[in-house]
CSV table of C-alpha atoms in Angstrom, one decimal:
chain,number,residue,atom,x,y,z
A,117,MET,CA,-46.3,0.7,-6.5
A,118,ASP,CA,-47.9,1.9,-3.3
A,119,LYS,CA,-51.7,1.5,-3.0
A,120,TYR,CA,-54.2,2.4,-0.3
A,121,VAL,CA,-57.0,-0.1,0.0
A,122,LYS,CA,-60.1,-0.3,2.2
A,123,VAL,CA,-60.9,-3.7,3.7
A,124,PRO,CA,-63.1,-5.7,3.2
A,125,MET,CA,-62.3,-5.3,-0.6
A,126,ASP,CA,-64.7,-5.5,-3.5
A,127,GLY,CA,-63.9,-7.4,-6.7
A,128,ASP,CA,-62.7,-4.5,-8.7
A,129,VAL,CA,-60.1,-3.6,-6.1
A,130,ILE,CA,-58.9,-7.2,-5.9
A,131,LYS,CA,-58.6,-7.4,-9.7
A,132,ARG,CA,-56.3,-4.3,-9.7
A,133,LEU,CA,-53.9,-5.7,-7.0
A,134,GLN,CA,-50.8,-7.2,-8.6
A,135,ALA,CA,-48.0,-9.3,-7.1
A,136,GLY,CA,-45.3,-6.9,-5.9
A,137,ASP,CA,-47.7,-4.0,-5.0
A,138,TYR,CA,-47.0,-2.3,-1.7
A,139,VAL,CA,-50.4,-1.8,0.0
A,140,TYR,CA,-51.7,0.0,3.0
A,141,LEU,CA,-54.8,-1.6,4.4
A,142,THR,CA,-57.4,0.3,6.3
A,143,GLY,CA,-60.6,-1.2,7.8
A,144,THR,CA,-61.7,-4.4,9.5
A,145,ILE,CA,-59.8,-7.7,9.4
A,146,TYR,CA,-60.1,-10.9,11.4
A,147,THR,CA,-57.3,-13.0,13.0
A,148,ALA,CA,-57.3,-16.8,12.8
A,149,ARG,CA,-54.4,-19.1,13.0
A,150,ASP,CA,-54.0,-22.9,13.5
A,151,ALA,CA,-56.5,-23.8,16.2
A,152,ALA,CA,-59.2,-21.3,15.0
A,153,HIS,CA,-58.8,-22.6,11.4
A,154,LYS,CA,-59.4,-26.2,12.6
A,155,ARG,CA,-62.5,-25.2,14.5
A,156,ILE,CA,-64.0,-23.1,11.7
A,157,PHE,CA,-63.2,-25.9,9.2
A,158,ASP,CA,-64.8,-28.6,11.4
A,159,THR,CA,-67.9,-26.3,11.9
A,160,MET,CA,-68.2,-25.9,8.2
A,161,LYS,CA,-67.9,-29.6,7.6
A,162,ASN,CA,-70.6,-30.3,10.2
A,163,GLY,CA,-72.9,-27.7,8.8
A,164,GLY,CA,-72.8,-25.5,12.0
A,165,GLU,CA,-73.0,-21.8,12.3
A,166,LEU,CA,-69.6,-20.0,11.7
A,167,PRO,CA,-68.5,-17.3,14.2
A,168,LEU,CA,-67.7,-14.9,11.3
A,169,ASP,CA,-69.0,-14.4,7.8
A,170,LEU,CA,-66.2,-15.4,5.5
A,171,ASP,CA,-67.8,-13.8,2.5
A,172,GLY,CA,-65.6,-10.9,1.4
A,173,THR,CA,-63.5,-11.2,4.5
A,174,VAL,CA,-59.7,-10.7,5.0
A,175,ILE,CA,-58.1,-13.1,7.5
A,176,TYR,CA,-54.8,-12.2,9.2
A,177,TYR,CA,-52.8,-15.2,10.3
A,178,MET,CA,-51.7,-13.8,13.7
A,179,GLY,CA,-51.7,-14.6,17.4
A,180,PRO,CA,-50.8,-11.5,19.4
A,181,SER,CA,-48.8,-11.2,22.6
A,182,PRO,CA,-50.9,-9.8,25.5
A,183,ALA,CA,-51.6,-6.1,25.5
A,184,ARG,CA,-50.2,-4.1,28.4
A,185,GLU,CA,-52.7,-2.0,30.3
A,186,GLY,CA,-54.1,0.8,28.3
A,187,ARG,CA,-52.9,-0.6,25.0
A,188,VAL,CA,-55.0,-2.0,22.1
A,189,ILE,CA,-52.8,-5.1,21.4
A,190,GLY,CA,-49.4,-6.5,22.0
A,191,SER,CA,-46.9,-7.5,19.4
A,192,ALA,CA,-48.9,-8.4,16.3
A,193,GLY,CA,-46.9,-9.8,13.3
A,194,PRO,CA,-47.8,-12.5,10.8
A,195,THR,CA,-47.3,-16.2,11.3
A,196,THR,CA,-46.4,-18.8,8.6
A,197,ALA,CA,-49.4,-19.2,6.2
A,198,SER,CA,-48.6,-22.7,4.9
A,199,ARG,CA,-49.9,-24.2,8.1
A,200,MET,CA,-53.3,-23.0,7.2
A,201,ASP,CA,-53.1,-24.4,3.6
A,202,LYS,CA,-55.0,-27.6,4.5
A,203,TYR,CA,-58.1,-25.5,5.4
A,204,THR,CA,-57.7,-22.6,3.0
A,205,PRO,CA,-59.3,-23.8,-0.2
A,206,ASP,CA,-62.6,-24.5,1.6
A,207,PHE,CA,-62.4,-21.0,3.2
A,208,LEU,CA,-61.9,-19.5,-0.2
A,209,ASP,CA,-64.8,-21.4,-1.7
A,210,ALA,CA,-66.9,-20.0,1.1
A,211,GLY,CA,-66.1,-16.4,0.1
A,212,LEU,CA,-62.8,-15.5,1.8
A,213,LYS,CA,-61.2,-12.8,-0.3
A,214,GLY,CA,-57.9,-11.9,1.4
A,215,MET,CA,-55.2,-13.5,3.6
A,216,ILE,CA,-52.3,-11.8,5.4
A,217,GLY,CA,-49.4,-14.0,6.5
A,218,LYS,CA,-45.9,-14.8,5.5
A,219,GLY,CA,-44.3,-17.6,3.5
A,220,LYS,CA,-45.2,-19.9,0.6
A,221,ARG,CA,-48.6,-21.3,-0.2
A,222,SER,CA,-49.5,-24.7,-1.7
A,223,GLU,CA,-50.6,-25.2,-5.3
A,224,ALA,CA,-54.1,-26.2,-4.1
A,225,VAL,CA,-54.4,-22.7,-2.3
A,226,LYS,CA,-53.2,-20.9,-5.5
A,227,GLU,CA,-55.8,-22.7,-7.6
A,228,ALA,CA,-58.5,-21.9,-5.1
A,229,MET,CA,-57.4,-18.3,-5.1
A,230,ILE,CA,-57.6,-18.0,-8.9
A,231,ARG,CA,-60.9,-19.8,-8.9
A,232,ASN,CA,-62.4,-17.4,-6.3
A,233,ARG,CA,-60.4,-14.2,-7.3
A,234,ALA,CA,-58.7,-13.8,-3.9
A,235,VAL,CA,-55.4,-12.2,-2.9
A,236,TYR,CA,-52.6,-13.2,-0.5
A,237,PHE,CA,-50.6,-10.5,1.2
A,238,ALA,CA,-47.4,-10.8,3.2
A,239,ALA,CA,-46.7,-8.6,6.3
A,240,VAL,CA,-43.2,-8.3,7.5
A,241,GLY,CA,-42.3,-11.3,9.7
A,242,GLY,CA,-40.7,-10.3,12.9
A,243,ALA,CA,-42.0,-6.7,12.9
A,244,GLY,CA,-44.8,-7.3,15.4
A,245,ALA,CA,-44.0,-4.2,17.5
A,246,LEU,CA,-44.1,-1.9,14.4
A,247,LEU,CA,-47.3,-3.5,13.1
A,248,SER,CA,-49.1,-3.2,16.4
A,249,HIS,CA,-49.1,0.6,16.0
A,250,THR,CA,-51.4,0.3,13.0
A,251,VAL,CA,-54.0,-1.6,15.0
A,252,LYS,CA,-56.5,0.9,16.4
A,253,ASN,CA,-59.0,-1.4,18.0
A,254,SER,CA,-59.1,-5.1,18.9
A,255,LYS,CA,-61.7,-7.4,20.3
A,256,VAL,CA,-62.2,-11.2,20.6
A,257,ILE,CA,-65.3,-12.3,18.7
A,258,ALA,CA,-64.9,-16.1,19.0
A,259,TYR,CA,-63.0,-18.9,20.7
A,260,ALA,CA,-61.9,-16.9,23.7
A,261,ASP,CA,-60.7,-20.1,25.3
A,262,LEU,CA,-58.0,-20.4,22.7
A,263,GLY,CA,-56.1,-17.4,24.2
A,264,THR,CA,-53.8,-15.9,21.6
A,265,GLU,CA,-55.4,-18.2,19.0
A,266,ALA,CA,-58.9,-16.8,19.5
A,267,VAL,CA,-60.5,-14.9,16.6
A,268,TYR,CA,-60.0,-11.2,17.0
A,269,GLU,CA,-61.7,-8.4,15.0
A,270,LEU,CA,-59.1,-5.8,14.3
A,271,GLN,CA,-59.6,-2.2,13.1
A,272,VAL,CA,-56.4,-1.3,11.2
A,273,GLU,CA,-55.2,1.9,9.7
A,274,ASN,CA,-52.6,1.8,7.0
A,275,PHE,CA,-51.4,-1.7,7.8
A,276,PRO,CA,-48.4,-2.3,5.5
A,277,VAL,CA,-48.4,-5.4,3.4
A,278,VAL,CA,-47.1,-6.6,0.0
A,279,VAL,CA,-49.2,-8.5,-2.5
A,280,VAL,CA,-47.3,-11.8,-2.8
A,281,ILE,CA,-49.9,-13.9,-4.8
A,282,ASP,CA,-52.5,-12.0,-6.8
A,283,SER,CA,-55.9,-13.1,-8.1
A,284,GLU,CA,-54.3,-14.4,-11.3
A,285,GLY,CA,-51.9,-16.6,-9.3
A,286,ASN,CA,-48.7,-14.6,-9.9
A,287,ASP,CA,-46.3,-15.4,-7.1
A,288,LEU,CA,-43.8,-12.7,-6.0
A,289,TYR,CA,-41.7,-15.1,-3.9
A,290,GLU,CA,-40.9,-17.0,-7.1
A,291,THR,CA,-40.2,-14.0,-9.3
A,292,ALA,CA,-38.3,-11.9,-6.8
A,293,ALA,CA,-35.9,-14.6,-5.7
A,294,GLU,CA,-35.3,-15.4,-9.4
A,295,ARG,CA,-34.6,-11.7,-10.1
A,296,TYR,CA,-32.0,-11.3,-7.4
A,297,ARG,CA,-30.3,-14.6,-7.7
A,298,VAL,CA,-26.6,-14.2,-8.5
B,181,MET,CA,-18.2,-25.9,47.3
B,182,ARG,CA,-20.5,-22.9,46.5
B,183,ILE,CA,-24.1,-22.8,47.6
B,184,ILE,CA,-26.7,-21.1,45.3
B,185,GLN,CA,-30.3,-20.7,46.3
B,186,THR,CA,-32.6,-21.8,43.4
B,187,SER,CA,-34.8,-18.7,44.0
B,188,VAL,CA,-31.8,-16.7,42.6
B,189,ILE,CA,-32.0,-18.8,39.4
B,190,THR,CA,-35.8,-18.1,39.2
B,191,ASP,CA,-35.2,-14.3,39.4
B,192,HIS,CA,-32.5,-14.4,36.7
B,193,ILE,CA,-34.5,-16.5,34.3
B,194,LYS,CA,-37.5,-14.3,34.7
B,195,GLU,CA,-35.5,-11.1,33.9
B,196,MET,CA,-33.7,-12.8,31.0
B,197,CYS,CA,-36.9,-14.0,29.3
B,198,ILE,CA,-38.2,-10.4,29.4
B,199,GLU,CA,-34.9,-8.9,28.2
B,200,ALA,CA,-34.4,-11.4,25.4
B,201,ASN,CA,-37.9,-10.7,23.9
B,202,HIS,CA,-37.5,-6.9,23.9
B,203,PHE,CA,-33.8,-6.2,23.2
B,204,LEU,CA,-31.8,-7.9,20.6
B,205,ALA,CA,-28.1,-8.6,21.2
B,206,PRO,CA,-25.9,-5.7,19.8
B,207,ASP,CA,-24.4,-8.0,17.3
B,208,MET,CA,-27.7,-8.7,15.6
B,209,GLU,CA,-28.5,-4.9,15.5
B,210,GLU,CA,-25.1,-4.4,13.8
B,211,CYS,CA,-25.9,-7.0,11.2
B,212,LEU,CA,-29.2,-5.3,10.5
B,213,ASN,CA,-27.6,-1.9,10.1
B,214,ARG,CA,-24.9,-3.3,7.7
B,215,ALA,CA,-27.5,-5.2,5.6
B,216,GLU,CA,-29.6,-2.0,5.3
B,217,GLN,CA,-26.6,-0.2,3.9
B,218,THR,CA,-25.6,-2.9,1.4
B,219,GLU,CA,-29.0,-4.2,0.2
B,220,LYS,CA,-29.7,-3.2,-3.4
B,221,ALA,CA,-33.3,-4.4,-3.8
B,222,PRO,CA,-35.6,-1.4,-3.1
B,223,LEU,CA,-38.3,-3.5,-1.3
B,224,GLY,CA,-35.6,-5.5,0.6
B,225,LYS,CA,-34.1,-2.3,1.8
B,226,LYS,CA,-37.5,-0.9,2.9
B,227,ILE,CA,-38.1,-4.1,4.9
B,228,LEU,CA,-34.7,-3.9,6.6
B,229,GLY,CA,-35.6,-0.3,7.5
B,230,GLN,CA,-38.9,-1.5,9.1
B,231,LEU,CA,-37.1,-4.2,11.0
B,232,LYS,CA,-34.8,-1.5,12.5
B,233,GLU,CA,-37.7,0.7,13.4
B,234,ASN,CA,-39.4,-2.3,14.9
B,235,LEU,CA,-36.5,-2.9,17.2
B,236,GLN,CA,-36.6,0.7,18.3
B,237,ILE,CA,-40.3,0.6,19.1
B,238,ALA,CA,-39.9,-2.8,20.9
B,239,GLY,CA,-37.3,-1.3,23.3
B,240,GLU,CA,-39.0,2.1,23.8
B,241,ASP,CA,-42.6,0.9,24.2
B,242,MET,CA,-41.8,-2.5,25.8
B,243,ILE,CA,-43.6,-4.4,23.1
B,244,PRO,CA,-42.0,-7.8,22.2
B,245,ILE,CA,-39.9,-7.6,19.0
B,246,CYS,CA,-41.9,-10.5,17.6
B,247,GLN,CA,-45.3,-11.7,18.8
B,248,ASP,CA,-43.9,-15.2,18.7
B,249,THR,CA,-42.0,-14.9,22.0
B,250,GLY,CA,-41.0,-18.5,21.5
B,251,MET,CA,-40.5,-21.7,23.5
B,252,ALA,CA,-37.9,-20.9,26.1
B,253,VAL,CA,-34.8,-22.8,25.3
B,254,ILE,CA,-32.4,-22.6,28.3
B,255,PHE,CA,-28.8,-23.8,28.5
B,256,MET,CA,-27.6,-24.3,32.1
B,257,GLU,CA,-23.9,-24.8,32.3
B,258,ILE,CA,-23.3,-25.7,35.9
B,259,GLY,CA,-19.9,-25.8,37.6
B,260,GLN,CA,-19.5,-29.1,39.4
B,261,GLU,CA,-18.6,-27.3,42.7
B,262,VAL,CA,-22.0,-25.8,42.9
B,263,HIS,CA,-24.6,-27.1,45.3
B,264,PHE,CA,-28.2,-25.9,44.8
B,265,GLU,CA,-30.5,-25.3,47.8
B,266,GLY,CA,-34.1,-24.2,48.2
B,267,GLY,CA,-35.9,-26.6,45.9
B,268,PHE,CA,-35.5,-28.6,42.7
B,269,LEU,CA,-33.5,-26.7,40.1
B,270,GLU,CA,-35.8,-27.6,37.2
B,271,ASP,CA,-38.8,-26.3,39.1
B,272,ALA,CA,-36.9,-23.0,39.7
B,273,VAL,CA,-36.1,-22.6,36.0
B,274,ASN,CA,-39.7,-23.2,35.0
B,275,GLU,CA,-40.9,-20.8,37.7
B,276,GLY,CA,-38.7,-18.1,36.2
B,277,VAL,CA,-40.1,-18.8,32.7
B,278,ARG,CA,-43.7,-18.7,34.1
B,279,ARG,CA,-43.1,-15.3,35.9
B,280,GLY,CA,-41.2,-13.9,32.9
B,281,TYR,CA,-43.9,-14.7,30.4
B,282,ILE,CA,-46.8,-13.6,32.6
B,283,GLU,CA,-45.3,-10.5,34.1
B,284,GLY,CA,-43.5,-9.5,30.9
B,285,TYR,CA,-46.7,-9.7,28.7
B,286,LEU,CA,-45.1,-12.4,26.6
B,287,ARG,CA,-47.1,-14.7,24.5
B,288,LYS,CA,-48.0,-18.1,25.9
B,289,SER,CA,-47.2,-20.5,23.0
B,290,VAL,CA,-46.7,-23.9,24.6
B,291,VAL,CA,-49.2,-26.7,24.5
B,292,ARG,CA,-49.1,-29.5,27.2
B,293,ASP,CA,-49.5,-32.4,24.8
B,294,PRO,CA,-48.2,-32.3,21.2
B,295,LEU,CA,-51.4,-33.8,19.8
B,296,ILE,CA,-54.1,-32.9,22.2
B,297,ARG,CA,-52.8,-29.3,22.1
B,298,GLU,CA,-54.1,-27.5,25.2
B,299,ASN,CA,-52.2,-24.3,26.0
B,300,THR,CA,-50.4,-24.4,29.4
B,301,ASN,CA,-51.1,-20.6,29.7
B,302,ASP,CA,-47.7,-19.8,31.2
B,303,ASN,CA,-45.3,-20.9,28.5
B,304,THR,CA,-43.9,-23.7,30.6
B,305,PRO,CA,-42.2,-26.1,30.4
B,306,ALA,CA,-39.0,-24.7,29.0
B,307,VAL,CA,-36.6,-26.9,27.0
B,308,ILE,CA,-33.6,-27.1,29.3
B,309,HIS,CA,-30.2,-28.4,28.4
B,310,TYR,CA,-27.9,-29.1,31.3
B,311,GLU,CA,-24.1,-29.3,31.0
B,312,LEU,CA,-21.6,-30.0,33.8
B,313,THR,CA,-18.6,-27.8,33.7
B,314,ALA,CA,-15.5,-27.3,35.9
B,315,GLY,CA,-15.5,-24.7,38.7
B,316,GLU,CA,-18.2,-23.1,40.7
B,317,GLN,CA,-19.9,-20.7,38.2
B,318,VAL,CA,-23.3,-21.1,36.6
B,319,ARG,CA,-23.7,-19.8,33.1
B,320,ILE,CA,-27.3,-19.4,32.0
B,321,THR,CA,-28.3,-18.8,28.3
B,322,VAL,CA,-31.9,-18.0,27.6
B,323,ALA,CA,-32.8,-18.3,24.0
B,324,PRO,CA,-36.5,-18.1,23.3
B,325,LYS,CA,-37.1,-19.8,19.9
B,326,GLY,CA,-39.8,-18.8,17.5
B,327,PHE,CA,-41.3,-21.6,15.4
B,328,GLY,CA,-41.6,-20.0,12.0
B,329,SER,CA,-37.9,-20.7,11.6
B,330,GLU,CA,-37.8,-23.8,13.9
B,331,ASN,CA,-40.3,-25.5,11.6
B,332,MET,CA,-37.9,-25.1,8.7
B,333,SER,CA,-35.0,-26.8,10.5
B,334,CYS,CA,-33.8,-30.3,9.7
B,335,VAL,CA,-31.3,-33.1,10.3
B,336,PHE,CA,-29.5,-34.9,7.5
B,337,MET,CA,-27.8,-38.2,8.1
B,338,LEU,CA,-25.1,-38.0,5.4
B,339,LYS,CA,-22.6,-40.6,4.5
B,340,PRO,CA,-18.9,-40.0,5.2
B,341,ALA,CA,-18.3,-40.1,1.4
B,342,ASP,CA,-20.6,-37.0,1.0
B,343,GLY,CA,-17.8,-34.9,2.7
B,344,ILE,CA,-17.7,-31.1,2.7
B,345,ASP,CA,-19.7,-30.7,-0.5
B,346,GLY,CA,-22.4,-32.9,1.0
B,347,VAL,CA,-22.6,-30.7,4.1
B,348,LYS,CA,-22.7,-27.4,2.1
B,349,ASN,CA,-25.4,-28.9,-0.1
B,350,ALA,CA,-27.4,-29.9,3.0
B,351,VAL,CA,-27.2,-26.4,4.4
B,352,LEU,CA,-28.2,-24.7,1.1
B,353,THR,CA,-31.1,-27.1,0.6
B,354,ALA,CA,-32.5,-26.3,4.1
B,355,VAL,CA,-32.1,-22.5,3.5
B,356,ARG,CA,-33.7,-22.7,0.0
B,357,GLU,CA,-36.6,-24.8,1.4
B,358,ALA,CA,-37.1,-22.3,4.3
B,359,GLY,CA,-37.1,-19.3,2.0
B,360,PRO,CA,-39.7,-16.7,3.1
B,361,ASN,CA,-41.2,-19.0,5.8
B,362,ALA,CA,-38.3,-18.5,8.2
B,363,CYS,CA,-38.5,-14.7,8.2
B,364,PRO,CA,-35.2,-13.9,6.5
B,365,PRO,CA,-32.6,-12.4,7.0
B,366,MET,CA,-31.8,-15.5,9.1
B,367,VAL,CA,-29.1,-16.9,11.2
B,368,VAL,CA,-28.1,-20.4,10.3
B,369,GLY,CA,-26.9,-22.7,13.1
B,370,VAL,CA,-25.2,-25.9,11.9
B,371,GLY,CA,-24.1,-28.9,13.8
B,372,ILE,CA,-21.8,-31.4,12.2
B,373,GLY,CA,-20.9,-34.7,13.8
B,374,GLY,CA,-21.9,-36.6,17.0
B,375,THR,CA,-25.1,-38.6,16.8
B,376,PHE,CA,-28.6,-37.8,15.6
B,377,GLU,CA,-29.6,-35.8,18.7
B,378,LYS,CA,-26.1,-34.4,19.3
B,379,CYS,CA,-25.8,-32.6,16.0
B,380,ALA,CA,-29.2,-31.0,16.5
B,381,LEU,CA,-28.1,-29.7,19.9
B,382,LEU,CA,-24.8,-28.4,18.3
B,383,ALA,CA,-26.8,-26.5,15.8
B,384,LYS,CA,-29.1,-25.0,18.4
B,385,LYS,CA,-26.1,-23.9,20.5
B,386,ALA,CA,-24.5,-22.5,17.4
B,387,LEU,CA,-27.3,-20.0,17.2
B,388,THR,CA,-26.4,-18.5,20.5
B,389,ARG,CA,-22.9,-17.6,19.3
B,390,PRO,CA,-22.4,-13.8,18.7
B,391,ALA,CA,-22.7,-13.2,14.9
B,392,SER,CA,-19.2,-11.7,14.9
B,393,GLU,CA,-17.5,-14.7,16.3
B,394,ARG,CA,-16.3,-17.3,13.8
B,395,SER,CA,-15.3,-20.9,14.4
B,396,PRO,CA,-11.8,-21.4,15.8
B,397,ILE,CA,-11.2,-24.2,13.3
B,398,PRO,CA,-9.8,-22.7,10.2
B,399,TYR,CA,-11.4,-25.0,7.6
B,400,ILE,CA,-14.8,-24.7,9.4
B,401,ARG,CA,-14.4,-20.9,9.4
B,402,GLU,CA,-13.8,-21.0,5.7
B,403,MET,CA,-17.0,-23.1,5.2
B,404,GLU,CA,-19.0,-20.6,7.3
B,405,ASP,CA,-17.8,-17.7,5.2
B,406,GLU,CA,-18.3,-19.6,1.9
B,407,LEU,CA,-21.8,-20.7,2.9
B,408,LEU,CA,-22.8,-17.2,3.9
B,409,VAL,CA,-21.8,-15.9,0.5
B,410,SER,CA,-23.7,-18.7,-1.3
B,411,ILE,CA,-26.9,-18.2,0.8
B,412,ASN,CA,-26.8,-14.5,0.0
B,413,LYS,CA,-26.7,-15.3,-3.7
B,414,THR,CA,-29.9,-17.3,-3.6
B,415,GLY,CA,-31.9,-14.1,-4.1
B,416,ILE,CA,-34.4,-14.9,-1.3
B,417,GLY,CA,-33.7,-11.6,0.5
B,418,PRO,CA,-35.5,-9.8,3.4
B,419,GLY,CA,-38.9,-11.3,4.0
B,420,GLY,CA,-38.3,-13.6,1.0
B,421,LEU,CA,-39.2,-10.7,-1.2
B,422,GLY,CA,-35.9,-10.6,-3.1
B,423,GLY,CA,-32.5,-9.3,-2.4
B,424,SER,CA,-29.0,-10.1,-1.2
B,425,SER,CA,-29.7,-10.0,2.6
B,426,THR,CA,-30.8,-13.6,3.2
B,427,ALA,CA,-28.6,-14.5,6.1
B,428,PHE,CA,-26.6,-12.6,8.7
B,429,ALA,CA,-24.4,-15.4,9.7
B,430,VAL,CA,-23.7,-19.1,9.4
B,431,ASN,CA,-22.4,-20.6,12.7
B,432,ILE,CA,-21.1,-24.1,12.6
B,433,ASN,CA,-20.3,-26.3,15.6
B,434,THR,CA,-18.6,-29.7,15.3
B,435,TYR,CA,-18.1,-32.8,17.4
B,436,PRO,CA,-16.4,-36.2,16.8
B,437,THR,CA,-18.6,-38.8,15.2
B,438,HIS,CA,-18.8,-42.5,14.3
B,439,ILE,CA,-16.8,-44.1,11.4
B,440,ALA,CA,-20.0,-44.8,9.6
B,441,GLY,CA,-21.7,-41.4,9.8
B,442,LEU,CA,-21.8,-37.7,9.0
B,443,PRO,CA,-24.8,-36.2,10.8
B,444,VAL,CA,-25.6,-32.6,9.9
B,445,ALA,CA,-28.3,-30.5,11.6
B,446,VAL,CA,-29.4,-27.1,10.3
B,447,ASN,CA,-31.3,-25.0,12.8
B,448,ILE,CA,-32.6,-21.9,11.3
B,449,CYS,CA,-33.4,-18.8,13.2
B,450,CYS,CA,-35.0,-15.6,12.0
B,451,HIS,CA,-33.4,-12.2,12.4
B,452,VAL,CA,-35.0,-12.1,15.9
B,453,ASN,CA,-32.2,-14.4,17.1
B,454,ARG,CA,-32.7,-13.9,20.8
B,455,HIS,CA,-30.1,-15.0,23.3
B,456,VAL,CA,-29.2,-13.5,26.7
B,457,VAL,CA,-26.3,-14.9,28.7
B,458,ARG,CA,-25.6,-14.4,32.4
B,459,GLU,CA,-22.9,-15.8,34.6
B,460,ILE,CA,-23.5,-16.1,38.3
């Protein structure tokens, strides 16, 4: 069913989200993909100060194309989440509550999601032009030297996603393919 | 002999990079339309509708179809009667990529060293495949390749005894493994034969074939059709969220091979299967 959710999310909202729900997100999310994950992870391990507070945060695995003049952002669709799996359990243990990406997650990530009551959303891969229209504001808040891989703070309005793995570990990728297998 | 200035190549490559990233070939749009009509899964149908809308927005607002504007894969088929003047051809090709990606607001996704990983900031170098042909034409194919699907591609060094069943099994294994990661509906390029590197190149080139064009070899054509049906029965569906639209096409290219081998490469591409061809 369709749900409208404000981000960051509180625990009650997360608990109500179930694998298969179609959700429109409105609020603040942060981008981080491969290179930013590595830096954040290394900073955590070295006890340094993180560029963003992970507690309660939703991270979008995304590196946009450059914005044309007068536009907020360029094409802005999800990248493959599994490349972040190596770092994700530590992020979840540090308070990360939501992830937006596409594709399968590891068992270690699923366990950390259940342990920390977090949710994994999929956005439509290859629909970056469409998704860019839901981004109302965008600014780089860390690692500007990484270019497209910098950490962006995004204000989104009705950003469309599907709950793929909910906070109890139900995985839509497994059940949906099973259901439509002929 | 025909003389071509390399600056002409630069201009073409620049335009083709921008075109490929904003406008899909008509055959891919047709596939999308057909899939939206036949898809039974409600969520799958909704996603196909979004992909159509995305294409429209991309073209009208000049926003790349996908933010992953790819590594520029370029096939240069060069007639042997052609002589290039005005600088080194490879530099001219890369200059076209550089201008296309900077002036076209395309994402710079290339790192100079695979392990040190520093962005080159202009999406160069391209991956260029040269082929010498008869005559005095130059045929350029620009196929920017996204890595969500590239990462799910693989090479299988099968045994001759594995035969047709072994090949089909390899393709289905790759597709199942790719699942939602490769942004389905996908196009599956398959190379059979040659050597380790030749079959990979065959598979890559198979992706540039129009989706409506089948193999001229009857038994290979049959295998293409059969594999497409099997892939669409996996249930993976649009976005991997369930349905019957998992692939738009299976394109197989073959080449002679060694008595001891049966190399098979599966190069997967998402629905944003970009390829622009120009003959000059």
